Amino acid sequence: MRFSGLALKNLKPVIKVLPPGPLSREVVNEEYKLLFPPPRLYSIAVDSASNHLIKDLDGNMYIDFTSGGLECSLGHSVEIVAEKFGFKSQPLTSIDLERTTTATAVRLARRLTHLLKLKPEAYKLFFGVTLEDCVEVAARILEEYSGKRVFITTSHGYYGETSLCATLSGKDNPRREDGSATVIHAPAPYCYRCVFNVNPSECDVECVDFIENFIFENVVSVEEVAGVFIEPIMVRGGCIIPPEKYFRRLNELVEDYQITLIANEADVGLGRTGSWLASKRLGLKFHGVILKSSLAGGLPLSALIGESAVLNSVKYWAYPRRFHPTSCLAALQVIEYMMEHRIPENANKQGLLLKKKVNELAEEYDRIGDVRGLGLLVGVEIVENKLEKKSDSSMALKIVRECARRGLMLSVCGKSTVLFAPPLSVDAETVEESVTIFEGALGEVID
Amino acid sequence: MRFSGLALKNLKPVIKVLPPGPLSREVVNEEYKLLFPPPRLYSIAVDSASNHLIKDLDGNMYIDFTSGGLECSLGHSVEIVAEKFGFKSQPLTSIDLERTTTATAVRLARRLTHLLKLKPEAYKLFFGVTLEDCVEVAARILEEYSGKRVFITTSHGYYGETSLCATLSGKDNPRREDGSATVIHAPAPYCYRCVFNVNPSECDVECVDFIENFIFENVVSVEEVAGVFIEPIMVRGGCIIPPEKYFRRLNELVEDYQITLIANEADVGLGRTGSWLASKRLGLKFHGVILKSSLAGGLPLSALIGESAVLNSVKYWAYPRRFHPTSCLAALQVIEYMMEHRIPENANKQGLLLKKKVNELAEEYDRIGDVRGLGLLVGVEIVENKLEKKSDSSMALKIVRECARRGLMLSVCGKSTVLFAPPLSVDAETVEESVTIFEGALGEVID
Amino acid sequence: MRFSGLALKNLKPVIKVLPPGPLSREVVNEEYKLLFPPPRLYSIAVDSASNHLIKDLDGNMYIDFTSGGLECSLGHSVEIVAEKFGFKSQPLTSIDLERTTTATAVRLARRLTHLLKLKPEAYKLFFGVTLEDCVEVAARILEEYSGKRVFITTSHGYYGETSLCATLSGKDNPRREDGSATVIHAPAPYCYRCVFNVNPSECDVECVDFIENFIFENVVSVEEVAGVFIEPIMVRGGCIIPPEKYFRRLNELVEDYQITLIANEADVGLGRTGSWLASKRLGLKFHGVILKSSLAGGLPLSALIGESAVLNSVKYWAYPRRFHPTSCLAALQVIEYMMEHRIPENANKQGLLLKKKVNELAEEYDRIGDVRGLGLLVGVEIVENKLEKKSDSSMALKIVRECARRGLMLSVCGKSTVLFAPPLSVDAETVEESVTIFEGALGEVID
Amino acid sequence: MRFSGLALKNLKPVIKVLPPGPLSREVVNEEYKLLFPPPRLYSIAVDSASNHLIKDLDGNMYIDFTSGGLECSLGHSVEIVAEKFGFKSQPLTSIDLERTTTATAVRLARRLTHLLKLKPEAYKLFFGVTLEDCVEVAARILEEYSGKRVFITTSHGYYGETSLCATLSGKDNPRREDGSATVIHAPAPYCYRCVFNVNPSECDVECVDFIENFIFENVVSVEEVAGVFIEPIMVRGGCIIPPEKYFRRLNELVEDYQITLIANEADVGLGRTGSWLASKRLGLKFHGVILKSSLAGGLPLSALIGESAVLNSVKYWAYPRRFHPTSCLAALQVIEYMMEHRIPENANKQGLLLKKKVNELAEEYDRIGDVRGLGLLVGVEIVENKLEKKSDSSMALKIVRECARRGLMLSVCGKSTVLFAPPLSVDAETVEESVTIFEGALGEVID
């Protein structure tokens, strides 16, 4: 039940039950169980808002002279805006989350915990707007939890653009080395271009050994390590998909040394690999996991889900909550849709088809060095020739641009890997159409 | 003209004109003039999207196998989501901005430049999602432009929560000192609690002199300074409104030493002070200015508008574009609404009324130490008594909570300042109602 | 008893008593009580050494195939060198301090503790070579003791030249801002040029209040502070001598907030102010104090004397010991000489004479803005004129150069302060001669 | 010609020729050519000093009221001290190097340049007291020269103990990771324990490839690199001696990418490897080289010798000079002695003998995993057994302690490498005696 935007002239607030009323209290109590504990001024759960009025779950109406934490300078969901967008009713765009809460976020927390089969008491959630929000919060928690400042991660990862996140990302994607924390990069499990020159069949996971035998022995004591950040699949770094033994060894290392590990599933979480989480599919154990906008159908929303044990030991933690109610609502719809339509199964099925089709092309073309795929992520690494494996990034760009000219948008990741990342609801016909266009483009640009 | 979501079964892309078509090219060309130059794969301007299909301005339709840069894992604006939201048509939620663009952002850039009376060739824009996006981009630009790493700012400012932003914010709002950049804090122009114990009437702007005579003389050479960050009004730090002479002296300092200055108007930009920019109203000259979500009616959007001269000297700059088309569209509606309804004038008028009313109360109550206001920002500093001026933050909280119980939401900023920040479209009746409630609450909690 | 350098041909080591013998053990045991606990391989106390042979206190002789920790590549005190220097016997130049020890250092530790009237069980010593050794060790201890990384210090201090030390020193003397630790500078108690524009007679020690009211309130939480570094007299910063109330307030602050304070007496320790420590004379309470080369008559030696309570809580601490036996021996002679000749009393007496004479000149010359002195440190600040107090550094240089031409070497500190720092054994005649030359130089260069 | 300490009563300075006299000027002029340009107040070259009097080369005598830059608080070489030491005459202990100079340092600079066969106009010298002085100065120069902040070095190096130096050293020797500069560690060329599991005979210098293929590709752009620090032989890290092809590849890398490289020869410079420089012997090309105390027979002295081309491009450089005249004088004697006695030849000859003898033992003992030696540096790596190569550091300690009990001092470097580093003047008999003792100790402690 939403009240109409026409309430604009009703200037008087209406207090039906002394706030916080019972329905607000219920939401707030559940929030304390599910979400990272925020500082809060009122225990009021907002239902909806219009112009300068906020309505709580108990039916009270308030004049909002915080303007939604100064974000809604025209008040909430101002009519004229809603109309232009064609909204039938007016969803909340923003509320002042340091002062109030909304049942939507709590519902989404509950939904996600359940979906990912995490014990509700064992995990808590933090919602942010961007990937960087969650990475920075995770880093802050790890630093406070451990009392240390050094992070271990791999090359070829992507953690965002702020000063700290760019340092985690390393050189390839982003841009700057920074003193904000000490980040040490281990080689990524990029088997096609193994730093150790080892053939996959003879691989002893030297890239995890490197962490133990080189980094911990010579560069930094494990006692200085605040935590490990891992992308289970390094999508932007080149669609790098580690072998399963990589995760087995990494799990052992993390357990042996009692290190806290955060999995960054910004690009692969919620179904893309055929599982709800790539970590699950690949056997990576984490203490925290990060999800991003795919969660909310493209609206800005990110989530960090972490072990309560880690969180509860943090004495003082105060990154403000900053999710948008609209995004949370969209995320709930997205999850419902995915459940109903068995999206991960579709991703798996269409992904196998796509990979098979692309692999067939790979045999024909000396320019395709490697095909890597899991679920609806398929990376096609373009090289000068199969023997020498030299990256050819200008050829990769040519191919992608030729595809666009033929009506197929792809992207390039890593140095020269063409990335297929179709919507998870894609059907077989579209997959086949895309491979046909890709093949046409290859034929056109490769002489 | 939008195409219907029912196009789902039309699997074949349609290329009517070889991309990039003339309409796409026109947008892309204007974008180069108005926006910070992004890396881009295709020169395609997206019109709309549905499921896995993207339509460009020239009528071409593409299969999007980037899934909107992996953000739209169910494709674009998936029907079921739109329906639940009650969208009549389907706005874009996200597109892959590293590969395409949208005319909406370009239109918004043009609109903002015009609104703020900035010469189009002299300024360029960067759109982000959060405040932190813009502050981090500004810092990165200043560092590259100057080749230096030290920033000067004032205490009581708020610049966000990432590692770098929290360092800029200093202690009061956020939380951590960091080595990511050297930030030196000068005293804020907080006249009610002048660090120099100077009476406002005898003030020689010692707090700007401090930058010149103490910081530049003794702490860091001006040659090491990458730039200055200033909040024209430090809202979260306590609704601190500097006297005009503060900005006159600061302008002189910045000019004398040829320092680059960024004004952070996240909380005050776009009309709140009665002008489109607080900097304009208060006489602060900037080389860049940051706006935030109030821009888009509460949807996540931030903007950095900077002098082209600064930007064009930056050789390598690659923070990815990350605005959401929905937010840009909302921002265009917000600006149109504000123009039509002369919102700044209303802010000024209602602000004067609010300040007058609160000032009348201030005379009666010994607990009100100071009232500071400009436009629709009024801060009421709660103290133990007028003579000793000791902050009483628990009393401020009591007052705000009592107001909430009576149907008025306010917030506390700084240590003990109650903040009125009404929607800018507020009318006189609501303002008076709010002061009546506030007075009632004061009477209740003050014995 | 030293053995002759002629033992060179005696190639066989001689073990009279199984090492460590009783005399070695005695020294090593006392060392554990007096000095910061070092890692050590053998419990052997070296008596003397010649060429490749080392003799311990128990009369054992060893072949030294560590070459004195690789520092004595020609063996110890090689004959030819000693001869050229005119040494009668051969003092140790260096021994491998990670492996052995020498009674000289232990004796010096005992002597210093006694001289400064510190309870032997309450303090421990660290000997280094340079000022930087002691400042870096102190910082490392404070960081580990507190678990924090922020240091507070004043402007105008001098802490040396390494990356961390230069950051502590601030801009004036050294050269670079650095992220190695966060250093926050409070205004120095430079009363002649008070940042707060307060007359000394009305001074409420605003510069200490600034730490409490501005820095701790707004810039960094006191909970983040690892410690405070203070120069009791900022010699290189301009011979700045704080009033006694400064130290009273600072002591209170440090006690109220339970902060650890290190006094840097590199330039003023051991008698120059008329007391063995300037801190004692001025009433500054410290948890650690740093002394430097004046300790060893100009040979490289520095010392950090710290409360055992601070030190004993440091779990892991491993800056290697690095004093040179020659320097320790010289220091023992210096202290003996100073005691015998009542050097601090002489410093006080001649200092009063010098200050009186210079003050008489100050009355005559409008170019002398201020005279500051304590013991045998007198600073004469050269200005354009007494009224405007503008610094005139080129005039200060001219004066000092003219003095040199007349046979008197002085130096310039701060911006334009001429510094008299005579040897502490100076007599009245030489003091008067120096003032005569100074007066002559003033007459020559001032028109 | 030195004047007697009895001049104490001659209070009047004597100016025979207006300073700076011709002899002083000559020294100062040569100093500008040979040494890093210091700030200087007077162009006076000091000859000798006694008490408060300084005599320059031109025969002028000055009252020194700087007390040797506050280091000689009892004046220069005070009689009583000299007497106790048994000095026949009184060497300078310290002079105020920011104000004067001494011909000794200039002579030493000239001597060193000539000895190392460096073209005088192509190199300049900086003298410091400690290793850290030279490493910090080198880092500061590289940062200013390049405008970058990232350093590349290897694991197992040792660069000293200050915050920056400890970061360069990495974990094994020192102790802390720090944000003062970004240091990235490549694997050391430790062939016996190759990180890449490559047999020396099949080695393609993967550890240099790692810098190019992993670090520059993935961790940091080569454009961000300020320079490379290399220890030609990592003595403290385990007496690691790289194969010659390592340096050939490293030279290529440095040349290809135009990186500046500093060789740290603190432990191996001046003859220990049989050459004046280990870099020369091993074929490493450097832009700067660091020497340490072995230079001055164990007295504190360090030197950085760098290409003038690098230095002259540094606009502002102001680390103060800080050598001690006594140390410089000792260094001149040391060099003369080494030349006369052909010390490098002896190091080479005795080193071959020592290595041969130890290698014979190695064949007998399964506990000796590897013997590495060059000149008079021989490392004997102690393992559990030859097959598994597991380090046995407690056995290494046992051996070294048993040797001490038998009259031979050795040390342990790396994890479990026993280090022989005899004086360079050692004879064959002593070498053989040492191996006999070592063998006896092995027999005793190994069962």
Short mmCIF file of C-alpha atoms in Angstrom, two decimals, chain B residues 40-304:
data_model
loop_
_atom_site.label_atom_id
_atom_site.label_comp_id
_atom_site.label_asym_id
_atom_site.label_seq_id
_atom_site.Cartn_x
_atom_site.Cartn_y
_atom_site.Cartn_z
CA ARG B 40 36.27 3.69 -26.12
CA LEU B 41 35.92 0.65 -28.33
CA TYR B 42 33.03 1.64 -30.59
CA SER B 43 31.70 5.05 -31.51
CA ILE B 44 28.13 3.96 -30.97
CA ALA B 45 25.53 5.96 -29.08
CA VAL B 46 22.91 3.74 -27.50
CA ASP B 47 19.29 4.79 -27.67
CA SER B 48 17.60 2.03 -25.74
CA ALA B 49 17.92 -1.61 -24.95
CA SER B 50 15.73 -4.57 -24.23
CA ASN B 51 16.87 -7.93 -23.05
CA HIS B 52 19.92 -8.85 -25.07
CA LEU B 53 19.34 -6.27 -27.76
CA ILE B 54 20.71 -2.76 -27.94
CA LYS B 55 19.37 -0.14 -30.33
CA ASP B 56 21.56 2.75 -31.37
CA LEU B 57 20.49 6.23 -32.38
CA ASP B 58 20.76 5.33 -36.05
CA GLY B 59 18.25 2.49 -35.70
CA ASN B 60 20.75 -0.36 -35.72
CA MET B 61 20.04 -3.26 -33.37
CA TYR B 62 22.88 -5.28 -31.80
CA ILE B 63 23.09 -8.45 -29.79
CA ASP B 64 24.81 -7.34 -26.58
CA PHE B 65 27.09 -10.12 -25.46
CA THR B 66 28.87 -7.81 -22.99
CA SER B 67 25.73 -7.86 -20.84
CA GLY B 68 26.09 -4.13 -20.31
CA GLY B 69 29.68 -4.50 -19.15
CA LEU B 70 28.62 -7.51 -17.05
CA GLU B 71 26.25 -5.34 -15.04
CA CYS B 72 23.00 -6.53 -16.64
CA SER B 73 23.27 -10.26 -16.29
CA LEU B 74 19.63 -10.70 -17.32
CA GLY B 75 20.02 -8.34 -20.24
CA HIS B 76 18.70 -4.83 -20.32
CA SER B 77 15.65 -3.76 -18.35
CA VAL B 78 14.30 -7.24 -18.14
CA GLU B 79 10.52 -7.17 -18.52
CA ILE B 80 9.63 -8.76 -15.27
CA VAL B 81 11.61 -6.18 -13.33
CA ALA B 82 10.17 -3.27 -15.20
CA GLU B 83 6.68 -4.56 -14.61
CA LYS B 84 7.12 -4.88 -10.89
CA PHE B 85 8.39 -1.33 -10.76
CA GLY B 86 5.49 -0.17 -12.80
CA PHE B 87 7.67 1.33 -15.51
CA LYS B 88 5.54 2.13 -18.53
CA SER B 89 8.52 1.84 -20.77
CA GLN B 90 11.93 0.51 -19.96
CA PRO B 91 14.67 2.94 -19.13
CA LEU B 92 18.22 1.78 -19.60
CA THR B 93 19.65 0.61 -16.33
CA SER B 94 23.21 0.27 -17.43
CA ILE B 95 25.24 0.15 -20.59
CA ASP B 96 28.83 -0.74 -21.13
CA LEU B 97 30.32 2.70 -20.98
CA GLU B 98 33.78 1.65 -21.93
CA ARG B 99 32.43 0.56 -25.27
CA THR B 100 29.45 2.75 -26.09
CA THR B 101 27.89 5.96 -24.97
CA THR B 102 24.45 7.46 -24.57
CA ALA B 103 23.13 10.79 -25.70
CA THR B 104 21.55 11.32 -22.28
CA ALA B 105 24.88 11.90 -20.58
CA VAL B 106 25.99 14.25 -23.29
CA ARG B 107 22.74 16.14 -23.04
CA LEU B 108 23.14 16.36 -19.28
CA ALA B 109 26.69 17.66 -19.66
CA ARG B 110 25.50 20.34 -22.04
CA ARG B 111 22.58 21.22 -19.77
CA LEU B 112 24.76 21.54 -16.66
CA THR B 113 27.43 23.63 -18.33
CA HIS B 114 24.75 25.99 -19.55
CA LEU B 115 22.92 26.10 -16.24
CA LEU B 116 26.09 26.96 -14.32
CA LYS B 117 27.03 29.54 -16.97
CA LEU B 118 30.36 27.86 -17.65
CA LYS B 119 31.89 28.39 -21.09
CA PRO B 120 31.50 25.05 -22.86
CA GLU B 121 35.02 25.03 -24.22
CA ALA B 122 36.56 25.99 -20.88
CA TYR B 123 35.16 23.13 -18.80
CA LYS B 124 34.77 19.39 -19.09
CA LEU B 125 32.68 16.96 -17.04
CA PHE B 126 33.19 13.59 -15.46
CA PHE B 127 30.15 11.66 -14.25
CA GLY B 128 30.50 9.09 -11.47
CA VAL B 129 28.19 7.16 -9.23
CA THR B 130 29.33 8.22 -5.77
CA LEU B 131 30.94 11.24 -4.16
CA GLU B 132 34.08 9.14 -3.79
CA ASP B 133 34.29 8.59 -7.54
CA CYS B 134 34.58 12.31 -8.11
CA VAL B 135 36.92 13.03 -5.21
CA GLU B 136 39.27 10.20 -6.22
CA VAL B 137 39.21 11.30 -9.86
CA ALA B 138 39.89 14.89 -8.84
CA ALA B 139 42.80 13.80 -6.64
CA ARG B 140 44.22 11.66 -9.41
CA ILE B 141 44.01 14.54 -11.86
CA LEU B 142 45.57 17.00 -9.42
CA GLU B 143 48.42 14.62 -8.72
CA GLU B 144 49.13 14.05 -12.37
CA TYR B 145 48.65 17.70 -13.29
CA SER B 146 50.99 18.93 -10.56
CA GLY B 147 53.34 15.99 -10.16
CA LYS B 148 52.85 16.45 -6.39
CA ARG B 149 51.13 14.44 -3.67
CA VAL B 150 50.22 16.77 -0.81
CA PHE B 151 46.68 18.07 -0.45
CA ILE B 152 45.55 20.92 1.76
CA THR B 153 42.02 20.91 3.13
CA THR B 154 40.23 22.12 6.23
CA SER B 155 39.03 20.28 9.26
CA HIS B 156 35.26 19.62 9.49
CA GLY B 157 35.03 18.66 5.81
CA TYR B 158 33.43 15.54 4.40
CA TYR B 159 34.81 13.86 1.29
CA GLY B 160 33.54 10.31 1.61
CA GLU B 161 34.67 6.98 2.90
CA THR B 162 37.33 5.36 0.76
CA SER B 163 40.81 5.27 2.16
CA LEU B 164 41.84 8.49 0.43
CA CYS B 165 38.53 10.28 1.00
CA ALA B 166 38.48 9.42 4.70
CA THR B 167 41.93 10.94 5.03
CA LEU B 168 40.70 14.13 3.42
CA SER B 169 37.67 14.19 5.69
CA GLY B 170 39.88 14.10 8.77
CA LYS B 171 38.83 12.71 12.04
CA ASP B 172 35.43 14.03 12.80
CA ASN B 173 33.30 12.38 10.23
CA PRO B 174 35.33 9.51 9.05
CA ARG B 175 37.75 7.23 10.41
CA ARG B 176 41.23 6.76 9.31
CA GLU B 177 44.53 8.39 8.64
CA ASP B 178 46.27 6.97 5.71
CA GLY B 179 49.45 7.18 3.78
CA SER B 180 47.81 7.19 0.37
CA ALA B 181 48.42 10.86 0.03
CA THR B 182 49.64 13.45 2.45
CA VAL B 183 46.74 15.55 3.58
CA ILE B 184 47.30 18.56 5.77
CA HIS B 185 44.32 20.04 7.57
CA ALA B 186 44.00 23.75 8.23
CA PRO B 187 41.49 24.96 10.82
CA ALA B 188 38.00 25.34 9.39
CA PRO B 189 36.51 28.84 9.34
CA TYR B 190 34.34 27.90 12.33
CA CYS B 191 33.87 31.37 13.73
CA TYR B 192 31.68 30.34 16.66
CA ARG B 193 34.59 28.23 17.94
CA CYS B 194 37.56 30.07 16.48
CA VAL B 195 40.80 28.15 17.07
CA PHE B 196 42.54 31.50 17.28
CA ASN B 197 40.13 32.84 19.92
CA VAL B 198 39.35 35.79 17.71
CA ASN B 199 36.07 37.64 17.80
CA PRO B 200 34.39 37.66 14.33
CA SER B 201 34.37 41.44 14.33
CA GLU B 202 38.15 41.53 14.77
CA CYS B 203 38.83 38.57 12.54
CA ASP B 204 41.63 38.91 10.00
CA VAL B 205 40.92 35.49 8.54
CA GLU B 206 43.69 33.93 10.63
CA CYS B 207 42.60 30.50 9.41
CA VAL B 208 43.72 31.29 5.86
CA ASP B 209 46.83 33.04 7.16
CA PHE B 210 47.57 29.79 8.97
CA ILE B 211 47.89 28.01 5.62
CA GLU B 212 50.35 30.60 4.39
CA ASN B 213 52.26 31.39 7.57
CA PHE B 214 52.32 28.07 9.35
CA ILE B 215 51.69 25.28 6.84
CA PHE B 216 53.61 26.65 3.86
CA GLU B 217 56.37 28.10 6.06
CA ASN B 218 56.91 25.16 8.37
CA VAL B 219 55.11 21.99 7.42
CA VAL B 220 55.25 21.58 3.68
CA SER B 221 56.65 23.68 0.91
CA VAL B 222 54.01 25.10 -1.41
CA GLU B 223 56.00 23.47 -4.22
CA GLU B 224 54.86 20.09 -2.86
CA VAL B 225 51.16 20.92 -2.95
CA ALA B 226 49.01 19.11 -5.52
CA GLY B 227 45.85 21.06 -4.69
CA VAL B 228 43.29 22.29 -2.22
CA PHE B 229 39.91 20.69 -1.45
CA ILE B 230 37.28 22.96 0.08
CA GLU B 231 33.67 22.48 1.12
CA PRO B 232 32.18 25.99 0.75
CA ILE B 233 29.79 25.08 3.55
CA MET B 234 30.89 22.25 5.82
CA VAL B 235 27.47 20.71 6.29
CA ARG B 236 28.32 17.46 8.03
CA GLY B 237 31.07 19.14 10.04
CA GLY B 238 28.45 21.32 11.75
CA CYS B 239 26.78 23.48 9.10
CA ILE B 240 29.80 25.78 9.16
CA ILE B 241 29.27 28.80 6.90
CA PRO B 242 32.41 30.87 6.43
CA PRO B 243 32.25 34.65 6.25
CA GLU B 244 32.72 36.14 2.80
CA LYS B 245 36.12 37.53 3.66
CA TYR B 246 37.26 33.94 4.14
CA PHE B 247 36.73 33.24 0.47
CA ARG B 248 38.27 36.53 -0.61
CA ARG B 249 41.47 35.65 1.28
CA LEU B 250 41.40 32.05 0.07
CA ASN B 251 40.98 33.16 -3.54
CA GLU B 252 43.99 35.44 -3.12
CA LEU B 253 46.09 32.68 -1.59
CA VAL B 254 45.19 30.24 -4.35
CA GLU B 255 45.98 32.82 -7.00
CA ASP B 256 49.21 34.01 -5.41
CA TYR B 257 50.58 30.50 -5.15
CA GLN B 258 48.99 29.18 -8.35
CA ILE B 259 47.35 26.24 -6.56
CA THR B 260 44.49 24.26 -8.04
CA LEU B 261 41.32 24.29 -5.94
CA ILE B 262 38.41 21.84 -6.00
CA ALA B 263 35.12 22.86 -4.41
CA ASN B 264 33.13 19.99 -2.99
CA GLU B 265 29.46 20.96 -3.35
CA ALA B 266 28.12 17.45 -2.82
CA ASP B 267 25.79 18.68 -0.10
CA VAL B 268 25.10 22.24 -1.21
CA GLY B 269 25.20 22.31 -4.99
CA LEU B 270 22.22 22.87 -7.32
CA GLY B 271 20.15 25.40 -5.51
CA ARG B 272 20.25 24.71 -1.79
CA THR B 273 21.93 28.00 -0.91
CA GLY B 274 19.67 30.01 -3.16
CA SER B 275 22.20 29.93 -5.98
CA TRP B 276 22.93 27.11 -8.35
CA LEU B 277 26.32 26.86 -6.67
CA ALA B 278 27.24 27.80 -3.12
CA SER B 279 30.67 28.81 -4.43
CA LYS B 280 29.01 31.40 -6.62
CA ARG B 281 26.93 32.73 -3.77
CA LEU B 282 29.90 32.90 -1.38
CA GLY B 283 32.43 34.15 -3.90
CA LEU B 284 34.73 31.11 -4.00
CA LYS B 285 36.71 30.65 -7.23
CA PHE B 286 37.37 27.05 -8.14
CA HIS B 287 39.18 25.07 -10.83
CA GLY B 288 36.83 22.16 -10.36
CA VAL B 289 33.55 21.55 -8.58
CA ILE B 290 31.90 18.33 -7.39
CA LEU B 291 28.14 17.71 -7.34
CA LYS B 292 26.30 14.69 -6.03
CA SER B 293 23.07 12.74 -5.84
CA SER B 294 20.77 15.67 -5.23
CA LEU B 295 21.53 16.18 -8.93
CA ALA B 296 19.47 13.13 -9.83
CA GLY B 297 16.66 13.30 -7.33
CA GLY B 298 18.35 10.77 -5.09
CA LEU B 299 19.49 8.27 -7.69
CA PRO B 300 23.23 7.60 -7.56
CA LEU B 301 25.04 10.16 -9.70
CA SER B 302 27.98 12.43 -9.10
CA ALA B 303 29.71 14.95 -11.31
CA LEU B 304 33.08 16.65 -11.44
#
